[in-house]
């Protein structure tokens, strides 16, 4: 129980820093080359390649959050085709089947100013909440994935279950 309290405290302290850094990042020219490089890696379908060399919604969601932290709206990033957010909406039905996938998509949706309860035809908040194990209270047995879901629920304005 003490470990859970420490983890919750750490995430509670870090979450505001994640989203409040956008204004300062937008005025920092030192990150411009990195943002330009990230934008240049976008595939024609709006997504980004993962470790397998194929389009990966997890990597694409990570890029969306990275761009947001750099002061760039991920919904505006397009390589002549769909935007990052368009790609994630298309991926939502299959990628949101896991808690980790629903969590990453929910954070990307919030970052783009969209409702994670209606993203790509999916209610990502409900997807996460429906996975709560009544015995453990966890949405996923992996602590990292469960913690990611807690961050996503909080970002969506949803009360995180005890």
GROMACS .gro file of C-alpha atoms in nm:
model
  162
    1UNK     CA    1   0.000   0.000   0.000
    2UNK     CA    2   0.289   0.237   0.079
    3UNK     CA    3   0.440   0.173  -0.265
    4UNK     CA    4   0.110   0.258  -0.433
    5UNK     CA    5   0.089   0.585  -0.241
    6UNK     CA    6   0.444   0.680  -0.344
    7UNK     CA    7   0.372   0.599  -0.710
    8UNK     CA    8   0.052   0.808  -0.701
    9UNK     CA    9   0.238   1.098  -0.542
   10UNK     CA   10   0.512   1.089  -0.806
   11UNK     CA   11   0.261   1.088  -1.092
   12UNK     CA   12   0.053   1.361  -0.929
   13UNK     CA   13   0.363   1.580  -0.913
   14UNK     CA   14   0.486   1.503  -1.266
   15UNK     CA   15   0.161   1.529  -1.462
   16UNK     CA   16   0.124   1.909  -1.430
   17UNK     CA   17   0.488   1.954  -1.535
   18UNK     CA   18   0.431   1.751  -1.851
   19UNK     CA   19   0.154   1.971  -1.985
   20UNK     CA   20   0.281   2.303  -1.843
   21UNK     CA   21   0.611   2.279  -2.028
   22UNK     CA   22   0.449   2.352  -2.365
   23UNK     CA   23   0.472   2.731  -2.337
   24UNK     CA   24   0.841   2.732  -2.247
   25UNK     CA   25   0.926   2.468  -2.508
   26UNK     CA   26   0.758   2.668  -2.783
   27UNK     CA   27   1.005   2.950  -2.731
   28UNK     CA   28   1.319   2.734  -2.714
   29UNK     CA   29   1.502   2.733  -3.051
   30UNK     CA   30   1.737   2.460  -2.928
   31UNK     CA   31   1.466   2.199  -2.987
   32UNK     CA   32   1.368   2.314  -3.338
   33UNK     CA   33   1.604   2.067  -3.514
   34UNK     CA   34   1.457   1.777  -3.315
   35UNK     CA   35   1.101   1.882  -3.400
   36UNK     CA   36   1.193   1.917  -3.768
   37UNK     CA   37   1.353   1.571  -3.763
   38UNK     CA   38   1.047   1.415  -3.595
   39UNK     CA   39   0.814   1.572  -3.849
   40UNK     CA   40   1.033   1.438  -4.129
   41UNK     CA   41   0.996   1.081  -4.002
   42UNK     CA   42   0.619   1.082  -4.047
   43UNK     CA   43   0.489   0.822  -4.292
   44UNK     CA   44   0.236   0.894  -4.567
   45UNK     CA   45  -0.045   0.744  -4.356
   46UNK     CA   46   0.026   0.996  -4.076
   47UNK     CA   47   0.188   0.738  -3.849
   48UNK     CA   48   0.541   0.664  -3.732
   49UNK     CA   49   0.743   0.345  -3.757
   50UNK     CA   50   0.801   0.137  -3.448
   51UNK     CA   51   1.085  -0.099  -3.358
   52UNK     CA   52   0.962  -0.354  -3.611
   53UNK     CA   53   1.000  -0.108  -3.898
   54UNK     CA   54   0.623  -0.103  -3.950
   55UNK     CA   55   0.368   0.164  -3.864
   56UNK     CA   56   0.302   0.156  -3.492
   57UNK     CA   57   0.025   0.342  -3.306
   58UNK     CA   58   0.222   0.330  -2.980
   59UNK     CA   59   0.518   0.506  -3.136
   60UNK     CA   60   0.284   0.748  -3.312
   61UNK     CA   61   0.116   0.836  -2.981
   62UNK     CA   62   0.458   0.888  -2.822
   63UNK     CA   63   0.553   1.126  -3.104
   64UNK     CA   64   0.224   1.315  -3.059
   65UNK     CA   65   0.306   1.372  -2.690
   66UNK     CA   66   0.666   1.465  -2.772
   67UNK     CA   67   0.553   1.725  -3.022
   68UNK     CA   68   0.306   1.866  -2.773
   69UNK     CA   69   0.586   1.899  -2.518
   70UNK     CA   70   0.783   2.087  -2.785
   71UNK     CA   71   0.496   2.329  -2.838
   72UNK     CA   72   0.360   2.175  -3.160
   73UNK     CA   73  -0.003   2.069  -3.191
   74UNK     CA   74   0.010   1.707  -3.315
   75UNK     CA   75  -0.320   1.755  -3.498
   76UNK     CA   76  -0.144   1.998  -3.733
   77UNK     CA   77   0.144   1.767  -3.826
   78UNK     CA   78   0.091   1.609  -4.166
   79UNK     CA   79   0.328   1.489  -4.435
   80UNK     CA   80   0.090   1.568  -4.720
   81UNK     CA   81  -0.167   1.314  -4.600
   82UNK     CA   82  -0.346   1.233  -4.277
   83UNK     CA   83  -0.225   1.401  -3.958
   84UNK     CA   84  -0.082   1.216  -3.662
   85UNK     CA   85  -0.419   1.244  -3.489
   86UNK     CA   86  -0.603   1.117  -3.799
   87UNK     CA   87  -0.374   0.814  -3.798
   88UNK     CA   88  -0.438   0.747  -3.430
   89UNK     CA   89  -0.815   0.777  -3.477
   90UNK     CA   90  -0.795   0.516  -3.753
   91UNK     CA   91  -0.586   0.289  -3.529
   92UNK     CA   92  -0.811   0.327  -3.226
   93UNK     CA   93  -1.050   0.032  -3.278
   94UNK     CA   94  -0.767  -0.221  -3.288
   95UNK     CA   95  -0.504  -0.052  -3.069
   96UNK     CA   96  -0.737   0.041  -2.782
   97UNK     CA   97  -0.813  -0.323  -2.706
   98UNK     CA   98  -0.543  -0.319  -2.438
   99UNK     CA   99  -0.516  -0.089  -2.137
  100UNK     CA  100  -0.178   0.035  -2.259
  101UNK     CA  101  -0.313   0.114  -2.604
  102UNK     CA  102  -0.623   0.289  -2.472
  103UNK     CA  103  -0.406   0.488  -2.230
  104UNK     CA  104  -0.163   0.609  -2.496
  105UNK     CA  105  -0.447   0.704  -2.728
  106UNK     CA  106  -0.633   0.885  -2.450
  107UNK     CA  107  -0.326   1.094  -2.365
  108UNK     CA  108  -0.276   1.179  -2.733
  109UNK     CA  109  -0.643   1.274  -2.767
  110UNK     CA  110  -0.625   1.505  -2.465
  111UNK     CA  111  -0.300   1.653  -2.598
  112UNK     CA  112  -0.480   1.738  -2.923
  113UNK     CA  113  -0.772   1.891  -2.734
  114UNK     CA  114  -1.006   1.605  -2.825
  115UNK     CA  115  -1.242   1.398  -2.613
  116UNK     CA  116  -1.097   1.056  -2.525
  117UNK     CA  117  -1.453   0.936  -2.469
  118UNK     CA  118  -1.518   0.973  -2.842
  119UNK     CA  119  -1.186   0.918  -3.017
  120UNK     CA  120  -1.181   0.715  -3.335
  121UNK     CA  121  -1.527   0.585  -3.247
  122UNK     CA  122  -1.399   0.454  -2.912
  123UNK     CA  123  -1.463   0.547  -2.551
  124UNK     CA  124  -1.106   0.511  -2.430
  125UNK     CA  125  -1.194   0.604  -2.072
  126UNK     CA  126  -1.451   0.326  -2.054
  127UNK     CA  127  -1.206   0.082  -2.214
  128UNK     CA  128  -0.957   0.146  -1.932
  129UNK     CA  129  -1.215   0.140  -1.653
  130UNK     CA  130  -1.370  -0.183  -1.782
  131UNK     CA  131  -1.039  -0.363  -1.724
  132UNK     CA  132  -1.024  -0.304  -1.349
  133UNK     CA  133  -0.956  -0.630  -1.168
  134UNK     CA  134  -1.195  -0.634  -0.870
  135UNK     CA  135  -0.946  -0.834  -0.663
  136UNK     CA  136  -0.643  -0.610  -0.712
  137UNK     CA  137  -0.795  -0.279  -0.824
  138UNK     CA  138  -0.545  -0.272  -1.110
  139UNK     CA  139  -0.638  -0.199  -1.471
  140UNK     CA  140  -0.337  -0.401  -1.581
  141UNK     CA  141  -0.110  -0.634  -1.384
  142UNK     CA  142   0.198  -0.450  -1.512
  143UNK     CA  143   0.258  -0.154  -1.283
  144UNK     CA  144   0.387   0.064  -1.568
  145UNK     CA  145   0.073   0.008  -1.778
  146UNK     CA  146  -0.153   0.061  -1.477
  147UNK     CA  147   0.030   0.386  -1.393
  148UNK     CA  148  -0.002   0.501  -1.755
  149UNK     CA  149  -0.377   0.437  -1.735
  150UNK     CA  150  -0.395   0.643  -1.415
  151UNK     CA  151  -0.222   0.931  -1.595
  152UNK     CA  152  -0.459   0.900  -1.890
  153UNK     CA  153  -0.769   0.895  -1.671
  154UNK     CA  154  -0.650   1.198  -1.480
  155UNK     CA  155  -0.571   1.386  -1.802
  156UNK     CA  156  -0.922   1.301  -1.927
  157UNK     CA  157  -1.074   1.457  -1.614
  158UNK     CA  158  -1.187   1.119  -1.486
  159UNK     CA  159  -1.155   1.036  -1.119
  160UNK     CA  160  -0.895   0.764  -1.081
  161UNK     CA  161  -1.050   0.473  -0.891
  162UNK     CA  162  -0.892   0.384  -0.557
   0.00000   0.00000   0.00000
